[in-house]
PDB file of C-alpha atoms and ligand atoms in Angstrom:
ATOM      1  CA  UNK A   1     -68.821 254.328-173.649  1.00  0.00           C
ATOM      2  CA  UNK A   2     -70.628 256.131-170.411  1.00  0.00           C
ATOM      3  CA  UNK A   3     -68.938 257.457-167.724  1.00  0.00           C
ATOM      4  CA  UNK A   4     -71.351 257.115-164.999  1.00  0.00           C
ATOM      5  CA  UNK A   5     -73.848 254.728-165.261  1.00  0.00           C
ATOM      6  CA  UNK A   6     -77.149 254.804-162.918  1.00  0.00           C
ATOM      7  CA  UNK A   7     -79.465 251.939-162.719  1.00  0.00           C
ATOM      8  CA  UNK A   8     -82.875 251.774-161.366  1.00  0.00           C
ATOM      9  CA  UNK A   9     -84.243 247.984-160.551  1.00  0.00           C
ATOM     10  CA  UNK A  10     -87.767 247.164-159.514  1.00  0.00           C
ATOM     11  CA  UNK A  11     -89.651 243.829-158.737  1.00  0.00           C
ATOM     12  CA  UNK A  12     -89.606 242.513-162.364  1.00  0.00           C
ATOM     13  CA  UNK A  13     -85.941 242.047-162.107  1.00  0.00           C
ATOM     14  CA  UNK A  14     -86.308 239.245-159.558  1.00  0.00           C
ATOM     15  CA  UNK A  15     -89.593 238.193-161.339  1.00  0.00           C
ATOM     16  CA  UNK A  16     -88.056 235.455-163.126  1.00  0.00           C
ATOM     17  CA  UNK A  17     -86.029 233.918-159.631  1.00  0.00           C
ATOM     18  CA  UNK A  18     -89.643 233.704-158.939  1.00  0.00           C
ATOM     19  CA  UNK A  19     -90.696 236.132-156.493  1.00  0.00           C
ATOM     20  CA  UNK A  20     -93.992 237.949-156.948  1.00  0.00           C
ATOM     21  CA  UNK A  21     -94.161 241.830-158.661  1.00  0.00           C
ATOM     22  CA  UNK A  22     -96.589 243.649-157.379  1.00  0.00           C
ATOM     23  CA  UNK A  23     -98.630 245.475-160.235  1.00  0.00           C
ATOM     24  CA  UNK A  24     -98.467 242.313-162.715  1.00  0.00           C
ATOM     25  CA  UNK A  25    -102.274 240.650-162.908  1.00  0.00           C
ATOM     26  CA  UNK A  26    -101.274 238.145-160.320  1.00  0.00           C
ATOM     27  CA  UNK A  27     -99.102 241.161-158.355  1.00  0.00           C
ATOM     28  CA  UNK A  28     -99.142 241.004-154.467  1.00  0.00           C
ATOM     29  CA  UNK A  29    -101.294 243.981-154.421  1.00  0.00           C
ATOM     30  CA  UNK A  30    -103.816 242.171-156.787  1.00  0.00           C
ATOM     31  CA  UNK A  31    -104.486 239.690-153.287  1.00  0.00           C
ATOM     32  CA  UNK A  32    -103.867 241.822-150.583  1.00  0.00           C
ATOM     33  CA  UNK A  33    -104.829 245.549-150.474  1.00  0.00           C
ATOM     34  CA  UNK A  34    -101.342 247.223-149.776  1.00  0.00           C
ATOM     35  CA  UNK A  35    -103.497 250.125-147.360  1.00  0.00           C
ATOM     36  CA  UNK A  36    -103.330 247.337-144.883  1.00  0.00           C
ATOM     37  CA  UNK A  37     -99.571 246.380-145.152  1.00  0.00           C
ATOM     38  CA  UNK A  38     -97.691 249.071-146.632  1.00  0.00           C
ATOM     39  CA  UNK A  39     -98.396 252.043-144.823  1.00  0.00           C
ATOM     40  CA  UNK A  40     -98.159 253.516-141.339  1.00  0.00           C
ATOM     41  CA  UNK A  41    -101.548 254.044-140.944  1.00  0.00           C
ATOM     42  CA  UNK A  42    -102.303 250.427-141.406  1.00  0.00           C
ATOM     43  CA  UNK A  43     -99.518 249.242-139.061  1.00  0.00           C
ATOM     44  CA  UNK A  44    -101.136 251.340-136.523  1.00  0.00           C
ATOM     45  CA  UNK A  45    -104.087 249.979-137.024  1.00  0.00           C
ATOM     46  CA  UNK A  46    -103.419 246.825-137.084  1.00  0.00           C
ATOM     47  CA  UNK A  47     -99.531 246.144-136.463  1.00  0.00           C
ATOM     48  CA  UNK A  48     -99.788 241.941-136.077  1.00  0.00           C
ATOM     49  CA  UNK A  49    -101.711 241.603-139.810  1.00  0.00           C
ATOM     50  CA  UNK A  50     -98.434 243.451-140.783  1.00  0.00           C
ATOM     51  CA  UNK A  51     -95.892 241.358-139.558  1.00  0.00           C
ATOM     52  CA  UNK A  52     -97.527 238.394-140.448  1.00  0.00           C
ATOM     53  CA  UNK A  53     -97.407 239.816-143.788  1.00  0.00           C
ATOM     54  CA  UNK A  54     -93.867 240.631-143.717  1.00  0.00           C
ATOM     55  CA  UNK A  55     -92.919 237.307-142.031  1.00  0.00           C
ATOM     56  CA  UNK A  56     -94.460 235.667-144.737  1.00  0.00           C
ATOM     57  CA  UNK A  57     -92.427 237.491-147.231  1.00  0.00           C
ATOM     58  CA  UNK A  58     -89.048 237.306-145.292  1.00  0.00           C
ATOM     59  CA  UNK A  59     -89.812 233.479-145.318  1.00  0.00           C
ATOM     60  CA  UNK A  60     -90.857 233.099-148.819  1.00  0.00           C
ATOM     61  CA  UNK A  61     -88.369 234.732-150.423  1.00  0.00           C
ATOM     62  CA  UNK A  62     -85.547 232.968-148.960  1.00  0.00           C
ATOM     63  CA  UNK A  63     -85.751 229.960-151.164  1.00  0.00           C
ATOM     64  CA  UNK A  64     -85.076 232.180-154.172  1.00  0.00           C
ATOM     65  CA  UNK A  65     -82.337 232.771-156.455  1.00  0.00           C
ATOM     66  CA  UNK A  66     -80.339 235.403-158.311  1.00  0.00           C
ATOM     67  CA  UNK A  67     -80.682 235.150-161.675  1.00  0.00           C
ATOM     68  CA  UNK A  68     -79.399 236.113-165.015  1.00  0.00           C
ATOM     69  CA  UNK A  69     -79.826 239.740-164.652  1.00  0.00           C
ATOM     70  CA  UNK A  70     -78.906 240.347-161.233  1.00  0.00           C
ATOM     71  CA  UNK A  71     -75.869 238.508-162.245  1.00  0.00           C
ATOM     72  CA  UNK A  72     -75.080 240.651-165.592  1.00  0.00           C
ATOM     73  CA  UNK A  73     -75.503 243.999-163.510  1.00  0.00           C
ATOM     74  CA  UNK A  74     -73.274 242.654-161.336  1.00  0.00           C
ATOM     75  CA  UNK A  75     -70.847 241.956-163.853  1.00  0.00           C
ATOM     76  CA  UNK A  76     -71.094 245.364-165.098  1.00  0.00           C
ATOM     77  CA  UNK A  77     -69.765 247.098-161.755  1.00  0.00           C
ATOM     78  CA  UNK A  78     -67.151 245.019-161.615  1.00  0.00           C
ATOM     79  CA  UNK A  79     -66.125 245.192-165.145  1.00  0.00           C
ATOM     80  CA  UNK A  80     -67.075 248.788-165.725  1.00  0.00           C
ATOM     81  CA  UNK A  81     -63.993 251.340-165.253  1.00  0.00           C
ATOM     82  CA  UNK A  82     -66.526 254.587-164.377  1.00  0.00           C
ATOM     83  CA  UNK A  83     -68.466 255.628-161.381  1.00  0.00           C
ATOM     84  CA  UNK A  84     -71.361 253.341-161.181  1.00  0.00           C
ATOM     85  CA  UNK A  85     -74.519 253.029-158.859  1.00  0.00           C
ATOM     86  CA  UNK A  86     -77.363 250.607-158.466  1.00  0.00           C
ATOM     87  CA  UNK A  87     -80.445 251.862-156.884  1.00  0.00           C
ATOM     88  CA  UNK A  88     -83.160 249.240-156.760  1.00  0.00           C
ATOM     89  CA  UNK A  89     -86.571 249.586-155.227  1.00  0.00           C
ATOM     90  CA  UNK A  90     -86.709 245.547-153.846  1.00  0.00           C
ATOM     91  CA  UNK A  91     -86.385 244.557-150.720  1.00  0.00           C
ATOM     92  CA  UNK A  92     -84.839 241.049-151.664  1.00  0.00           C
ATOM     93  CA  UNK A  93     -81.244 240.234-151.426  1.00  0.00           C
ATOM     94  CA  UNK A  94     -81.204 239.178-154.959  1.00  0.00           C
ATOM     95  CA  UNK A  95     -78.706 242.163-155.925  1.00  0.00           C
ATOM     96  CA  UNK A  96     -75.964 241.618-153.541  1.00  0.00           C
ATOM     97  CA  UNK A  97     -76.120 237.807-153.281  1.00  0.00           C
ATOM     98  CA  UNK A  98     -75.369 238.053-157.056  1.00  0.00           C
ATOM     99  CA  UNK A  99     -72.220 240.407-156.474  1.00  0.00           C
ATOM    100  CA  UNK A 100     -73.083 244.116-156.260  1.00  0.00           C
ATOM    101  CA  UNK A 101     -71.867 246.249-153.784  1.00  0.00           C
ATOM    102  CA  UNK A 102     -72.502 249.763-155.056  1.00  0.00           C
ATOM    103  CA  UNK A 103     -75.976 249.175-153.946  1.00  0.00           C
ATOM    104  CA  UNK A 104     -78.992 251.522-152.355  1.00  0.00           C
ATOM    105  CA  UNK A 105     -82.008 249.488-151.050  1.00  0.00           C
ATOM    106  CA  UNK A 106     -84.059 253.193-152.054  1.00  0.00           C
ATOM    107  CA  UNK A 107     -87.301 250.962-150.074  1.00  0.00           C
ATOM    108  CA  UNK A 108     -85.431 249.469-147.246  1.00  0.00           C
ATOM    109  CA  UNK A 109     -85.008 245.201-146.888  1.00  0.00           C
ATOM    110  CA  UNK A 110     -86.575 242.774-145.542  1.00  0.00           C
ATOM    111  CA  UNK A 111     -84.326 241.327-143.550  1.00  0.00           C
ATOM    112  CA  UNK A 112     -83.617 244.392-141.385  1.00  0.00           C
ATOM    113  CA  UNK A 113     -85.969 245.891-138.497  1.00  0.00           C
ATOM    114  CA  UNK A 114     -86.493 249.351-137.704  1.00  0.00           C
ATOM    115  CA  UNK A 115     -87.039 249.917-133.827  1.00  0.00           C
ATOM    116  CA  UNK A 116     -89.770 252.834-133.987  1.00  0.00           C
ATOM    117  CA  UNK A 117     -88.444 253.589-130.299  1.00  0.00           C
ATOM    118  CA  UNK A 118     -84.494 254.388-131.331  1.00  0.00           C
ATOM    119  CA  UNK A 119     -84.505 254.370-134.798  1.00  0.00           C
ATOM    120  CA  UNK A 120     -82.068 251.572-135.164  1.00  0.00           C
ATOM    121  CA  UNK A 121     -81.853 249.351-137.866  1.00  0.00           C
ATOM    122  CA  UNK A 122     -80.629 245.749-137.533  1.00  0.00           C
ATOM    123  CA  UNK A 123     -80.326 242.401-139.298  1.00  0.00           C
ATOM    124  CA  UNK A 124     -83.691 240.308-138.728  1.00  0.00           C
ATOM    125  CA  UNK A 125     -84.070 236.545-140.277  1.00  0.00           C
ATOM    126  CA  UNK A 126     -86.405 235.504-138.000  1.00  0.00           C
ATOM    127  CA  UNK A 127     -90.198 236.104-137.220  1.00  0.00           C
ATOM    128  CA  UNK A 128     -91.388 239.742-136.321  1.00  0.00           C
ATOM    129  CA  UNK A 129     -93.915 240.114-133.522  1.00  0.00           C
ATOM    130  CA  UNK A 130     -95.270 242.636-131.207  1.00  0.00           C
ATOM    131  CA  UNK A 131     -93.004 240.669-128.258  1.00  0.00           C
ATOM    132  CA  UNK A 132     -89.829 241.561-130.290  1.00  0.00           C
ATOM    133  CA  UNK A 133     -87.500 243.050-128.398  1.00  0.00           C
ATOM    134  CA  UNK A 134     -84.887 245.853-130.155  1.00  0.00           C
ATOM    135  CA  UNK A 135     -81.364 244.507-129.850  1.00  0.00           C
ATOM    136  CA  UNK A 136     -80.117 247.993-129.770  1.00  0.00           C
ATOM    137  CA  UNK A 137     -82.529 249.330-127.020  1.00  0.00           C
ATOM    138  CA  UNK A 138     -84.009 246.992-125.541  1.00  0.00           C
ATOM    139  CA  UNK A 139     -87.624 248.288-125.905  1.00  0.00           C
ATOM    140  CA  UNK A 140     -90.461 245.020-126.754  1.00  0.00           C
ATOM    141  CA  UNK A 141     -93.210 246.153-129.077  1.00  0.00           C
ATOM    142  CA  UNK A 142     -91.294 249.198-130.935  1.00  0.00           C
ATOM    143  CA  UNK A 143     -89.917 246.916-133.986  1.00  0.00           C
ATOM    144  CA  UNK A 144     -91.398 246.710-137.570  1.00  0.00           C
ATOM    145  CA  UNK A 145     -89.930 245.941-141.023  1.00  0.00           C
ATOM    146  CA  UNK A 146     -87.301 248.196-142.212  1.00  0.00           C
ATOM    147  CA  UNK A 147     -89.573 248.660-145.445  1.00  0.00           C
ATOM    148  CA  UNK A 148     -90.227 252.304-146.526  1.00  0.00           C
ATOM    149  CA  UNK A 149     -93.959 252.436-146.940  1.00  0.00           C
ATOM    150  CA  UNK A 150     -96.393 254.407-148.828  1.00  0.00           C
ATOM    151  CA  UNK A 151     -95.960 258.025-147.393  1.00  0.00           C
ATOM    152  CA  UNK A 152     -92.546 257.550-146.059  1.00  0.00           C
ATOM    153  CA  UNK A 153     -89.424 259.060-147.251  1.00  0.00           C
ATOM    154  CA  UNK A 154     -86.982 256.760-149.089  1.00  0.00           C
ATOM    155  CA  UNK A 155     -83.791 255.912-148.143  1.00  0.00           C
ATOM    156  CA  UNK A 156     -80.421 257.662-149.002  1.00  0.00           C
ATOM    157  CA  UNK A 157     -81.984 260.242-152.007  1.00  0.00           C
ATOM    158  CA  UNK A 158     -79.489 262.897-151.307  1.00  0.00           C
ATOM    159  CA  UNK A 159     -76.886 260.330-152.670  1.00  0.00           C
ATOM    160  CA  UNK A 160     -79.516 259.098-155.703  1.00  0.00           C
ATOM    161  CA  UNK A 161     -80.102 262.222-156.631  1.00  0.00           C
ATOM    162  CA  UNK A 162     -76.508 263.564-156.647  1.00  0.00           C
ATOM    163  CA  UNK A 163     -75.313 260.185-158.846  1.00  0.00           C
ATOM    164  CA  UNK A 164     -78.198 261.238-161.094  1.00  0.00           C
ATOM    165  CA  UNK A 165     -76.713 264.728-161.323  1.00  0.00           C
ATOM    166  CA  UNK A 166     -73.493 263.288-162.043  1.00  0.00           C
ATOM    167  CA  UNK A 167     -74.689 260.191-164.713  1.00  0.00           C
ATOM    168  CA  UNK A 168     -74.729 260.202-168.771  1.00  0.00           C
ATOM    169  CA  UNK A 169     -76.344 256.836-168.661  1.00  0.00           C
ATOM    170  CA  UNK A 170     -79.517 256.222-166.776  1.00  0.00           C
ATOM    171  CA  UNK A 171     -81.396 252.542-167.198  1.00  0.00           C
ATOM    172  CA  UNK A 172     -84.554 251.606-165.678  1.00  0.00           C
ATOM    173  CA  UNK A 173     -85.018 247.761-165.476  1.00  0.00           C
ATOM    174  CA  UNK A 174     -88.166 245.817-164.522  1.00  0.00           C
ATOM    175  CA  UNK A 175     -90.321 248.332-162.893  1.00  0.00           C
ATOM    176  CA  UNK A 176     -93.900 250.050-163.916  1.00  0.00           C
ATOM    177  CA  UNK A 177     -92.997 253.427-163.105  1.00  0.00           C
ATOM    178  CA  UNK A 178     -95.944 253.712-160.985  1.00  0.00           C
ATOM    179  CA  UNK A 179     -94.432 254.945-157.463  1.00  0.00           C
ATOM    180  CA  UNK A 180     -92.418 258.357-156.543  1.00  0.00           C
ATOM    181  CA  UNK A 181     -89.856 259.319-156.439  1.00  0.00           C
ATOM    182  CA  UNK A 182     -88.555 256.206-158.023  1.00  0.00           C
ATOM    183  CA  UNK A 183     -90.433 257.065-161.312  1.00  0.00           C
ATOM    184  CA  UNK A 184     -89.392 260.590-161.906  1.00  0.00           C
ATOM    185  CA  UNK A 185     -85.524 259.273-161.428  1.00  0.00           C
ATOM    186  CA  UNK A 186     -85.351 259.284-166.087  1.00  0.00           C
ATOM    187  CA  UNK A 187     -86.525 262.918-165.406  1.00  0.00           C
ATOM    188  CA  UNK A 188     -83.655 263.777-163.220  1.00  0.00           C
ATOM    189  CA  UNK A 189     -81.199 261.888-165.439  1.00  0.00           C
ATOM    190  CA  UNK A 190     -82.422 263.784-168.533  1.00  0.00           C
ATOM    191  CA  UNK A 191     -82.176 266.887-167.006  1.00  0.00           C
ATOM    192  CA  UNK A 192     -78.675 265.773-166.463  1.00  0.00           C
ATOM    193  CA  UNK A 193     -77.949 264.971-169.910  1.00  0.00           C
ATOM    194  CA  UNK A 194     -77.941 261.138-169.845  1.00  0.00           C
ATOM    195  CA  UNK A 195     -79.336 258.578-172.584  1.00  0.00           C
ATOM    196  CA  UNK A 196     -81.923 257.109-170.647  1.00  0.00           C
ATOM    197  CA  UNK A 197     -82.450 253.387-171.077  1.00  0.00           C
ATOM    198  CA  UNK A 198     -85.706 251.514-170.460  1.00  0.00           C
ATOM    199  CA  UNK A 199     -85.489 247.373-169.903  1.00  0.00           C
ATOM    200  CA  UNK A 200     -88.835 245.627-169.268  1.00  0.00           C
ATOM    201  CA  UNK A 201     -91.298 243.288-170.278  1.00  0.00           C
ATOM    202  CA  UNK A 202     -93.578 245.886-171.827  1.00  0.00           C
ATOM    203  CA  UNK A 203     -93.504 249.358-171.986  1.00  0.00           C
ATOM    204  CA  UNK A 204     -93.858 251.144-168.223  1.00  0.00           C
ATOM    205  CA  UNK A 205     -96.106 253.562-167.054  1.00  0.00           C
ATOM    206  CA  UNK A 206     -93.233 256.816-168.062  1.00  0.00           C
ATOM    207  CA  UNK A 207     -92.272 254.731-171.597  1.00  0.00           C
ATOM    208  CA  UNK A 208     -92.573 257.743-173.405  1.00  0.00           C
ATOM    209  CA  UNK A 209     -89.671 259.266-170.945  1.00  0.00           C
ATOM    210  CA  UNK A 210     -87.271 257.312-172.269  1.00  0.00           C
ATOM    211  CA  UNK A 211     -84.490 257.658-175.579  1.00  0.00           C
ATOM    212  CA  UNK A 212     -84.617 253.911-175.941  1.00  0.00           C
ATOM    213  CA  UNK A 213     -86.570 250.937-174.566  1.00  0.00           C
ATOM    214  CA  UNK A 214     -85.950 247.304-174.670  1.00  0.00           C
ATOM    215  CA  UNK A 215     -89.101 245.419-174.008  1.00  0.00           C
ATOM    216  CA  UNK A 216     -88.662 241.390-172.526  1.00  0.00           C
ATOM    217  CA  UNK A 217     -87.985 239.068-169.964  1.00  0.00           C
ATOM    218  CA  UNK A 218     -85.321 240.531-168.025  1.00  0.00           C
ATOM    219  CA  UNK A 219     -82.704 237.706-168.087  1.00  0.00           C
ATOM    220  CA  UNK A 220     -82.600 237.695-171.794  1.00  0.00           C
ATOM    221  CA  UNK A 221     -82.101 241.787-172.479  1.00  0.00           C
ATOM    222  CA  UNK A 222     -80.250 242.832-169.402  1.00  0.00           C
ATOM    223  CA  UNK A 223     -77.157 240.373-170.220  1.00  0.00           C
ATOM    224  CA  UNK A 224     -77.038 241.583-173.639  1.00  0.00           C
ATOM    225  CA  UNK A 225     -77.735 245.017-172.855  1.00  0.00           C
ATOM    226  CA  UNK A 226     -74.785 244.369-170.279  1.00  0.00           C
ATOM    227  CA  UNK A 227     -72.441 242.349-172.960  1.00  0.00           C
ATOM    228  CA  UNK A 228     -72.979 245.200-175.843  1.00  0.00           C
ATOM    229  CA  UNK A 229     -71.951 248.142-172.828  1.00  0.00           C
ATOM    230  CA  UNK A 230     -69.240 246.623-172.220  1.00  0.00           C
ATOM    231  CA  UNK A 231     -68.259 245.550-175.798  1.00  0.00           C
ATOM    232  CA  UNK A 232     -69.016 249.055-177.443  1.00  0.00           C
TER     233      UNK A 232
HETATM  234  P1  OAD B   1     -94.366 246.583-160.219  1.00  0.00           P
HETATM  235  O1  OAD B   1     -94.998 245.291-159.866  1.00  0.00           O
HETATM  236  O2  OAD B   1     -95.189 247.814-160.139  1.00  0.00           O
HETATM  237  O3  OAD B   1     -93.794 246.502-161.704  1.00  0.00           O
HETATM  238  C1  OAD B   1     -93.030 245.426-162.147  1.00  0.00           C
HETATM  239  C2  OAD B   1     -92.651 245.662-163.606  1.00  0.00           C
HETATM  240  O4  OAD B   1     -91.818 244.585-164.007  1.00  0.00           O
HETATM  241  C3  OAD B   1     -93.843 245.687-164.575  1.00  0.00           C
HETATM  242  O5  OAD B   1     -93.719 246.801-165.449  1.00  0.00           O
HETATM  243  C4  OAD B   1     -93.714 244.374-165.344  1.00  0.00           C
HETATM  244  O6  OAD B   1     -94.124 244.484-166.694  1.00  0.00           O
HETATM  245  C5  OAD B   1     -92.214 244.120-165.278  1.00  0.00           C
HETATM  246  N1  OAD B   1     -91.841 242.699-165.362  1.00  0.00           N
HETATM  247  C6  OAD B   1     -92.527 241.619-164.932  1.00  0.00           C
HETATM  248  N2  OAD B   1     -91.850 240.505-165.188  1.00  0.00           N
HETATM  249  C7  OAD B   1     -90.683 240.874-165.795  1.00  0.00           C
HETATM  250  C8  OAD B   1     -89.560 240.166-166.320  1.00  0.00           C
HETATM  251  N3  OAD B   1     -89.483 238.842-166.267  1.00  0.00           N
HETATM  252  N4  OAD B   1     -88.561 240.890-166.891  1.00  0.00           N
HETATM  253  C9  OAD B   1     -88.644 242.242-166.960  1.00  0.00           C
HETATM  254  N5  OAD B   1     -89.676 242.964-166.487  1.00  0.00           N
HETATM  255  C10 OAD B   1     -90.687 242.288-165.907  1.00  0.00           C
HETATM  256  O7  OAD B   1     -93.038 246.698-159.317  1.00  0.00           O
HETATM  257  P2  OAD B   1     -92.144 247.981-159.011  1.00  0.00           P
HETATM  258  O8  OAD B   1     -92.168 248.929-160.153  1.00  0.00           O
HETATM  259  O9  OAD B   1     -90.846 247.498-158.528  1.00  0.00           O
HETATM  260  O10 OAD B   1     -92.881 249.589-152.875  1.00  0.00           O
HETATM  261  O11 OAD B   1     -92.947 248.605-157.806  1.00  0.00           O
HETATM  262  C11 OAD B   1     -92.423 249.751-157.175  1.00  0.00           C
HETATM  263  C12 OAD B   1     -92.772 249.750-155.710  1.00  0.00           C
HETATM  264  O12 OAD B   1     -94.175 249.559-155.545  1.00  0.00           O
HETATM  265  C13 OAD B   1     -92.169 248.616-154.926  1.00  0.00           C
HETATM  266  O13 OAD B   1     -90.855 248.863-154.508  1.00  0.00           O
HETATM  267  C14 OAD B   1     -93.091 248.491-153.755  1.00  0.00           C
HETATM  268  C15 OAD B   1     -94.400 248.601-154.487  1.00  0.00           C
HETATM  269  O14 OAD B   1     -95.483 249.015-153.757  1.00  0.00           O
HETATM  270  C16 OAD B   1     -93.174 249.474-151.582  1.00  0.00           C
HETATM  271  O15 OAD B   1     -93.593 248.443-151.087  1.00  0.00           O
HETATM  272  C17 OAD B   1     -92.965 250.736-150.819  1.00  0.00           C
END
């Protein structure tokens, strides 16, 4: 039995509640080029294209459920006796609606703004438009989605990368390995000494990184994943 267990969660977690990934042949950025809507050069340039993006998303995304897996990894922090974290790279809701707590949103959330003005961060369910006004100061036309974008900094690594330090079990679930510095995370941990852990529906971009995969749909080999962890 581990005594610090880190887990890494990316879009094909949620996959099977039904929201899009993003790299998958029918991926978000297989429709719309993510230049436009995923980076601060884009929202300069055009800064209404991105919140109608992000409203869409916000919107869409509410009619979705946790499932299985979010509900096993729950399960696992609260049944688990050692120091656990979950770091996931979505922007849903799906983790803590299922239970977790010991949760870092590495790429922000969708239902939080970021006024570019003060820096605060806030709750936000409804629309996003250049007439928003920033609760905390006031200014209209400063607010955006509190999504980290290409190029940005992620949130909260200091405390990723010191649980990573600290972790003899690191497992990646549902992501392609394809962005920074999510994907170097099984690095870190095997520097560390951890068994690293891969869960996903084929092998990931950094397969090869790992001491063991397990490759299917998430809400059939994350609960038993979860239920032999906690049996062994
Ligand atoms: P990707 O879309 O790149 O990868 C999703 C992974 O999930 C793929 O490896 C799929 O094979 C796998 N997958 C799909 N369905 C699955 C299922 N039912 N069960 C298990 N695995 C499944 O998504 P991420 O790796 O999360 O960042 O992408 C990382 C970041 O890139 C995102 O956070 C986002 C994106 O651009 C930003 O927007 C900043």
């Amino acid at each position: 039995m581990p005594s610090a267990i880190v887990i890494l969660t990316g879009a094909g977690i949620s996959a099977e509640s039904g929201i899009a990934t993003f790299r998958d042949p029918d991926g978000i950025w297989s429709k719309v080029d993510y230049r436009e809507v995923a980076t601060p050069q884009g929202f300069a340039a055009n800064p209404a294209r991105v919140h109608q993006f992000y409203n869409w998303r916000r919107n869409n995304v509410r009619g979705f459920e946790p499932n299985a897996a979010h509900a096993a990894l729950a399960r696992l922090e609260r049944d688990f006796a050692g120091e656990f974290l979950l770091v996931t790279q979505n922007v849903d809701s799906l983790h803590e609606r299922a239970g977790s707590q010991r949760l870092i949103h590495m790429h922000g959330q969708h239902d939080k703004a970021l006024c570019n003005a003060c820096g605060g961060r806030t709750i936000w369910h409804d629309e996003m438009s250049l007439a928003s006004r920033c609760p905390c100061c006031e200014e209209v036309g400063q607010m955006r989605p509190d999504v980290v974008w290409f190029g940005e900094t992620p949130y909260e690594l200091d405390r990723i990368q010191a649980a990573l330090r600290g972790c003899d079990l690191f497992v990646s679930i549902g992501t392609s390995g394809n962005v920074y510095p999510a994907a170097g995370f099984v690095r870190e941990a095997r520097a560390a000494g951890a068994r690293t852990v891969e869960l996903n529906l084929e092998p990931s971009q950094g397969a090869d990184l790992f001491h063991e995969a397990e490759h299917g749909p998430a809400t059939g080999i994350v609960p038993a994943f979860v239920e032999r962890l906690l049996g062994a």
